[in-house]
Amino acid sequence: MRCFDIGGSKIVVADVSESGVIVERARLPTITDNFNRFTHSIAEWCPPNSEPISLSLAAVIHPQTGVATSANIPCLTGRKLAAELSEQLQRPVHIINDADAFALAEASLGQAKSHSVVFAIILGTGVGGGIVIDGHVLDGYQGTTGEWGHGPAATVRTGAAIPVLPCQCGQTGCIDTLGGARGLEVLHRHVSGVNLDSLSILQAWLAHDKHALQTVDIWLDIVGGALGSVINVLGPSIVPVGGGLANCVPLIEALDHEVCQRCLGDIQRGLLYPTPAGPEQGLIGAALHGQHS
């Protein structure tokens, strides 16, 4: 199946087999401000005839109305996206949220394959997540299931004062504003008064820099507490972690320890595990969604 992994900056186009073999066809910039140009960029890479395509997309799709909401690709917001694209491209179009696609790929073909309840999280620019139960993505009433980043950020273990910032969702003080890579940078400025990118902060943390140690400890408190609450509610037996911050394995190991300390019951370390960065999970998840839609 021809699949598209569509983020706020780039689109990866590939053919994906039923067993998850990926043959990449193209990489192109995402058109974010013009729906007709966005559609045209997809049309250029559609297969011949009227073969279906499947999209993993940085957007929330309302399960009842099909209306999209995307902070990163504003030209898609408010559109009944699958129906409109299907009409313009003259073929069936299947769409899945990118975090849900990641969760579905990990639960179907990844390390979480044998697990009944999978809560997959993304720690990238911001934070996101998806839930798969017995091989099926849990959409929920509004299509926002798994979006754990839009509750209030708080510190409990450290008791540190933290910035309260407006979130793109319209609320204030969300975990999403402090839990991703940009949030880590905000916390470091708050702690040290120094501007560093997330990679430099993590390198300093690994080198035991005192300010970076404090920054990451506060970050672990915020993110670990939030994840612990979700895990207590859902009861997943495994939590795949994707996104750029997942490339720092010691960070995910520290987060795993924090989360397990914050959960009820006797949860041993090893609940969270990092996955390789890249579009592969999105493409595989899109293909699996398209094949079973």
Short mmCIF file of C-alpha atoms in Angstrom, two decimals:
data_model
loop_
_atom_site.label_atom_id
_atom_site.label_comp_id
_atom_site.label_asym_id
_atom_site.label_seq_id
_atom_site.Cartn_x
_atom_site.Cartn_y
_atom_site.Cartn_z
CA MET A 1 0.00 0.00 0.00
CA ARG A 2 1.17 3.54 -0.77
CA CYS A 3 1.52 5.36 2.55
CA PHE A 4 2.37 8.91 3.61
CA ASP A 5 3.89 9.92 6.95
CA ILE A 6 2.95 13.60 7.23
CA GLY A 7 4.42 15.89 9.86
CA GLY A 8 4.55 19.64 10.20
CA SER A 9 7.76 19.98 8.18
CA LYS A 10 8.10 16.96 5.89
CA ILE A 11 6.22 14.15 4.16
CA VAL A 12 7.73 10.68 3.68
CA VAL A 13 6.17 8.60 0.92
CA ALA A 14 6.64 4.83 0.81
CA ASP A 15 5.15 1.54 -0.26
CA VAL A 16 4.57 -0.75 2.71
CA SER A 17 3.94 -4.49 2.46
CA GLU A 18 1.62 -6.46 4.74
CA SER A 19 4.66 -7.75 6.64
CA GLY A 20 5.95 -4.20 7.23
CA VAL A 21 8.66 -4.00 4.56
CA ILE A 22 9.13 -0.33 3.59
CA VAL A 23 10.28 0.91 0.19
CA GLU A 24 10.70 4.68 0.39
CA ARG A 25 9.62 6.65 -2.69
CA ALA A 26 10.09 10.31 -1.80
CA ARG A 27 10.60 12.98 0.85
CA LEU A 28 9.03 16.38 0.33
CA PRO A 29 8.23 19.50 2.35
CA THR A 30 4.79 19.74 3.94
CA ILE A 31 2.56 22.49 2.55
CA THR A 32 0.96 23.88 5.70
CA ASP A 33 -0.89 27.03 4.56
CA ASN A 34 -2.71 26.09 1.34
CA PHE A 35 -5.04 23.10 1.11
CA ASN A 36 -5.03 22.90 -2.70
CA ARG A 37 -1.23 22.87 -2.83
CA PHE A 38 -1.15 20.32 -0.02
CA THR A 39 -3.52 18.07 -1.98
CA HIS A 40 -1.48 18.53 -5.16
CA SER A 41 1.71 17.43 -3.38
CA ILE A 42 -0.06 14.21 -2.30
CA ALA A 43 -1.55 13.67 -5.76
CA GLU A 44 1.89 13.71 -7.39
CA TRP A 45 2.85 10.59 -5.44
CA CYS A 46 -0.40 8.63 -5.60
CA PRO A 47 -0.22 5.21 -7.28
CA PRO A 48 -1.89 4.70 -10.68
CA ASN A 49 -5.59 3.99 -11.24
CA SER A 50 -7.68 4.41 -8.10
CA GLU A 51 -5.64 2.41 -5.61
CA PRO A 52 -6.22 3.48 -1.99
CA ILE A 53 -3.67 5.43 0.02
CA SER A 54 -3.19 5.70 3.77
CA LEU A 55 -1.91 8.70 5.72
CA SER A 56 -0.28 8.94 9.15
CA LEU A 57 -0.93 12.56 10.04
CA ALA A 58 -0.06 15.10 12.73
CA ALA A 59 -3.72 15.87 13.36
CA VAL A 60 -6.69 14.81 15.46
CA ILE A 61 -9.52 13.35 13.37
CA HIS A 62 -12.95 13.45 15.00
CA PRO A 63 -14.28 9.87 14.76
CA GLN A 64 -17.91 10.91 14.24
CA THR A 65 -17.55 13.87 11.86
CA GLY A 66 -14.20 13.18 10.22
CA VAL A 67 -13.18 16.81 10.81
CA ALA A 68 -9.44 17.38 11.25
CA THR A 69 -7.66 19.63 13.74
CA SER A 70 -3.95 20.23 13.22
CA ALA A 71 -1.79 22.80 15.00
CA ASN A 72 1.18 22.06 12.74
CA ILE A 73 -0.70 21.98 9.41
CA PRO A 74 -3.36 24.68 9.80
CA CYS A 75 -4.73 24.38 6.25
CA LEU A 76 -6.22 21.00 7.27
CA THR A 77 -8.11 22.25 10.31
CA GLY A 78 -11.89 22.24 9.97
CA ARG A 79 -11.94 20.01 6.90
CA LYS A 80 -13.60 16.62 6.55
CA LEU A 81 -10.22 15.51 5.42
CA ALA A 82 -10.64 11.90 4.30
CA ALA A 83 -13.80 12.72 2.33
CA GLU A 84 -12.32 15.83 0.68
CA LEU A 85 -9.05 14.14 -0.23
CA SER A 86 -10.90 11.07 -1.53
CA GLU A 87 -13.02 13.27 -3.80
CA GLN A 88 -10.07 15.27 -5.12
CA LEU A 89 -7.70 12.31 -5.52
CA GLN A 90 -10.42 9.98 -6.87
CA ARG A 91 -9.53 7.06 -4.61
CA PRO A 92 -10.18 5.76 -1.07
CA VAL A 93 -8.14 7.68 1.52
CA HIS A 94 -7.51 6.31 5.02
CA ILE A 95 -6.19 8.61 7.76
CA ILE A 96 -4.78 7.83 11.20
CA ASN A 97 -3.29 10.16 13.80
CA ASP A 98 0.52 9.88 13.85
CA ALA A 99 0.73 8.86 17.51
CA ASP A 100 -1.98 6.23 16.95
CA ALA A 101 -0.04 4.96 13.92
CA PHE A 102 3.08 4.64 16.06
CA ALA A 103 1.14 2.78 18.75
CA LEU A 104 -0.47 0.44 16.21
CA ALA A 105 2.87 -0.37 14.56
CA GLU A 106 4.52 -1.18 17.89
CA ALA A 107 1.55 -3.24 19.09
CA SER A 108 1.29 -5.18 15.82
CA LEU A 109 4.87 -5.71 14.65
CA GLY A 110 7.13 -4.22 17.32
CA GLN A 111 8.38 -5.16 20.77
CA ALA A 112 4.86 -4.70 22.20
CA LYS A 113 3.35 -7.33 19.90
CA SER A 114 2.44 -9.85 22.60
CA HIS A 115 0.87 -7.27 24.94
CA SER A 116 -2.87 -6.74 25.31
CA VAL A 117 -2.79 -3.11 26.47
CA VAL A 118 -0.19 -0.84 24.86
CA PHE A 119 0.23 2.84 25.70
CA ALA A 120 2.73 4.34 23.24
CA ILE A 121 4.10 7.83 23.86
CA ILE A 122 5.95 10.37 21.75
CA LEU A 123 8.50 12.71 23.33
CA GLY A 124 9.36 14.99 20.44
CA THR A 125 8.95 18.73 20.02
CA GLY A 126 5.95 18.26 22.31
CA VAL A 127 4.33 15.10 23.65
CA GLY A 128 1.67 12.76 22.32
CA GLY A 129 0.42 9.22 22.64
CA GLY A 130 -1.82 6.44 21.42
CA ILE A 131 -3.56 3.47 23.00
CA VAL A 132 -3.99 0.02 21.44
CA ILE A 133 -6.10 -2.65 23.15
CA ASP A 134 -6.09 -6.18 21.75
CA GLY A 135 -4.74 -4.89 18.45
CA HIS A 136 -7.27 -2.08 18.02
CA VAL A 137 -6.61 1.64 18.33
CA LEU A 138 -8.78 3.28 20.98
CA ASP A 139 -10.24 6.42 19.37
CA GLY A 140 -12.62 7.61 22.06
CA TYR A 141 -15.52 10.00 21.67
CA GLN A 142 -13.59 13.03 20.35
CA GLY A 143 -10.61 11.26 18.80
CA THR A 144 -8.30 12.67 21.47
CA THR A 145 -7.66 9.44 23.38
CA GLY A 146 -4.00 9.09 24.33
CA GLU A 147 -3.31 12.83 24.37
CA TRP A 148 -1.79 12.76 27.85
CA GLY A 149 0.04 16.05 27.28
CA HIS A 150 -3.03 18.21 27.85
CA GLY A 151 -3.45 17.92 31.59
CA PRO A 152 -1.83 20.31 34.07
CA ALA A 153 1.94 20.08 34.54
CA ALA A 154 2.96 19.73 38.18
CA THR A 155 5.92 18.88 40.39
CA VAL A 156 5.49 16.72 43.47
CA ARG A 157 8.78 15.02 44.27
CA THR A 158 11.01 18.07 43.68
CA GLY A 159 8.46 20.73 44.65
CA ALA A 160 10.10 23.02 42.10
CA ALA A 161 8.36 26.15 40.84
CA ILE A 162 7.80 25.77 37.10
CA PRO A 163 6.73 28.13 34.28
CA VAL A 164 3.02 28.21 33.48
CA LEU A 165 2.72 28.69 29.74
CA PRO A 166 -0.10 28.92 27.18
CA CYS A 167 -0.54 25.75 25.15
CA GLN A 168 -1.49 25.49 21.47
CA CYS A 169 -4.60 23.56 22.53
CA GLY A 170 -5.99 26.76 24.12
CA GLN A 171 -5.40 25.77 27.73
CA THR A 172 -2.66 27.01 30.06
CA GLY A 173 0.02 25.07 31.91
CA CYS A 174 -0.24 21.81 29.96
CA ILE A 175 2.31 19.02 30.28
CA ASP A 176 2.88 19.47 26.54
CA THR A 177 4.47 22.89 27.16
CA LEU A 178 7.22 21.39 29.35
CA GLY A 179 7.38 17.68 28.52
CA GLY A 180 8.90 17.72 25.03
CA ALA A 181 12.22 18.96 23.69
CA ARG A 182 11.10 22.61 23.60
CA GLY A 183 9.77 22.23 27.13
CA LEU A 184 13.11 20.86 28.34
CA GLU A 185 14.74 23.98 26.91
CA VAL A 186 12.20 26.21 28.68
CA LEU A 187 12.91 24.45 31.98
CA HIS A 188 16.66 24.87 31.54
CA ARG A 189 16.31 28.60 30.93
CA HIS A 190 14.11 28.78 34.01
CA VAL A 191 16.66 26.89 36.13
CA SER A 192 19.92 28.33 34.84
CA GLY A 193 19.12 31.44 32.81
CA VAL A 194 21.06 29.85 29.93
CA ASN A 195 19.68 29.11 26.45
CA LEU A 196 20.66 25.63 25.28
CA ASP A 197 19.04 23.25 22.80
CA SER A 198 17.70 19.96 24.12
CA LEU A 199 20.63 17.92 22.78
CA SER A 200 23.15 20.16 24.56
CA ILE A 201 21.13 19.97 27.79
CA LEU A 202 21.15 16.17 27.68
CA GLN A 203 24.86 16.09 26.91
CA ALA A 204 25.46 18.36 29.91
CA TRP A 205 23.21 16.11 32.03
CA LEU A 206 25.23 13.06 31.06
CA ALA A 207 28.39 15.00 32.03
CA HIS A 208 26.83 15.75 35.47
CA ASP A 209 26.54 19.50 34.98
CA LYS A 210 24.73 20.78 38.09
CA HIS A 211 22.21 22.96 36.22
CA ALA A 212 21.42 20.23 33.69
CA LEU A 213 21.02 17.72 36.54
CA GLN A 214 18.47 20.03 38.16
CA THR A 215 16.65 20.66 34.87
CA VAL A 216 16.30 16.98 34.01
CA ASP A 217 15.27 16.11 37.57
CA ILE A 218 12.38 18.60 37.36
CA TRP A 219 11.50 17.29 33.88
CA LEU A 220 11.43 13.71 35.22
CA ASP A 221 9.16 14.85 38.06
CA ILE A 222 6.68 16.48 35.66
CA VAL A 223 6.67 13.82 32.95
CA GLY A 224 7.00 10.83 35.27
CA GLY A 225 4.13 11.99 37.44
CA ALA A 226 1.85 12.54 34.45
CA LEU A 227 2.69 9.17 32.92
CA GLY A 228 2.26 7.39 36.24
CA SER A 229 -1.30 8.70 36.48
CA VAL A 230 -2.18 7.50 32.97
CA ILE A 231 -0.59 4.10 33.57
CA ASN A 232 -2.57 3.68 36.80
CA VAL A 233 -5.78 4.27 34.84
CA LEU A 234 -5.00 2.17 31.75
CA GLY A 235 -2.86 -0.60 33.20
CA PRO A 236 -0.59 -1.11 30.16
CA SER A 237 2.09 -3.80 30.45
CA ILE A 238 4.44 -1.93 28.10
CA VAL A 239 5.06 1.68 27.01
CA PRO A 240 6.98 2.22 23.75
CA VAL A 241 8.62 5.67 23.57
CA GLY A 242 9.24 7.46 20.28
CA GLY A 243 10.29 10.95 19.26
CA GLY A 244 13.61 12.75 19.38
CA LEU A 245 14.09 12.54 23.16
CA ALA A 246 13.82 8.74 22.93
CA ASN A 247 17.24 8.78 21.21
CA CYS A 248 18.78 9.47 24.64
CA VAL A 249 18.52 5.97 26.12
CA PRO A 250 19.74 6.99 29.62
CA LEU A 251 16.96 9.59 29.75
CA ILE A 252 14.30 6.98 28.99
CA GLU A 253 15.86 4.63 31.55
CA ALA A 254 15.67 7.43 34.16
CA LEU A 255 12.08 8.17 33.15
CA ASP A 256 11.20 4.49 33.41
CA HIS A 257 12.52 4.44 36.97
CA GLU A 258 10.57 7.62 37.83
CA VAL A 259 7.34 6.26 36.33
CA CYS A 260 7.57 2.92 38.10
CA GLN A 261 8.07 4.73 41.41
CA ARG A 262 4.90 6.74 40.77
CA CYS A 263 2.63 3.81 39.83
CA LEU A 264 0.45 1.71 42.09
CA GLY A 265 1.33 -1.92 42.51
CA ASP A 266 4.67 -3.64 42.20
CA ILE A 267 5.77 -2.45 38.76
CA GLN A 268 9.35 -3.38 38.00
CA ARG A 269 11.65 -1.34 35.81
CA GLY A 270 11.40 -2.05 32.11
CA LEU A 271 7.89 -0.71 31.46
CA LEU A 272 9.17 2.00 29.08
CA TYR A 273 11.47 1.28 26.16
CA PRO A 274 12.86 3.60 23.45
CA THR A 275 12.24 2.92 19.77
CA PRO A 276 14.35 4.06 16.79
CA ALA A 277 13.63 7.55 15.51
CA GLY A 278 12.29 8.07 12.00
CA PRO A 279 9.08 7.69 9.98
CA GLU A 280 9.03 3.89 9.95
CA GLN A 281 6.41 3.38 12.66
CA GLY A 282 4.14 6.02 11.14
CA LEU A 283 4.30 4.38 7.72
CA ILE A 284 3.74 0.88 9.10
CA GLY A 285 0.86 2.11 11.28
CA ALA A 286 -0.71 3.85 8.30
CA ALA A 287 -0.45 0.67 6.24
CA LEU A 288 -1.98 -1.47 8.98
CA HIS A 289 -4.81 1.04 9.40
CA GLY A 290 -5.45 1.14 5.65
CA GLN A 291 -5.42 -2.63 5.31
CA HIS A 292 -8.06 -3.07 8.01
CA SER A 293 -10.31 -0.08 7.27
#
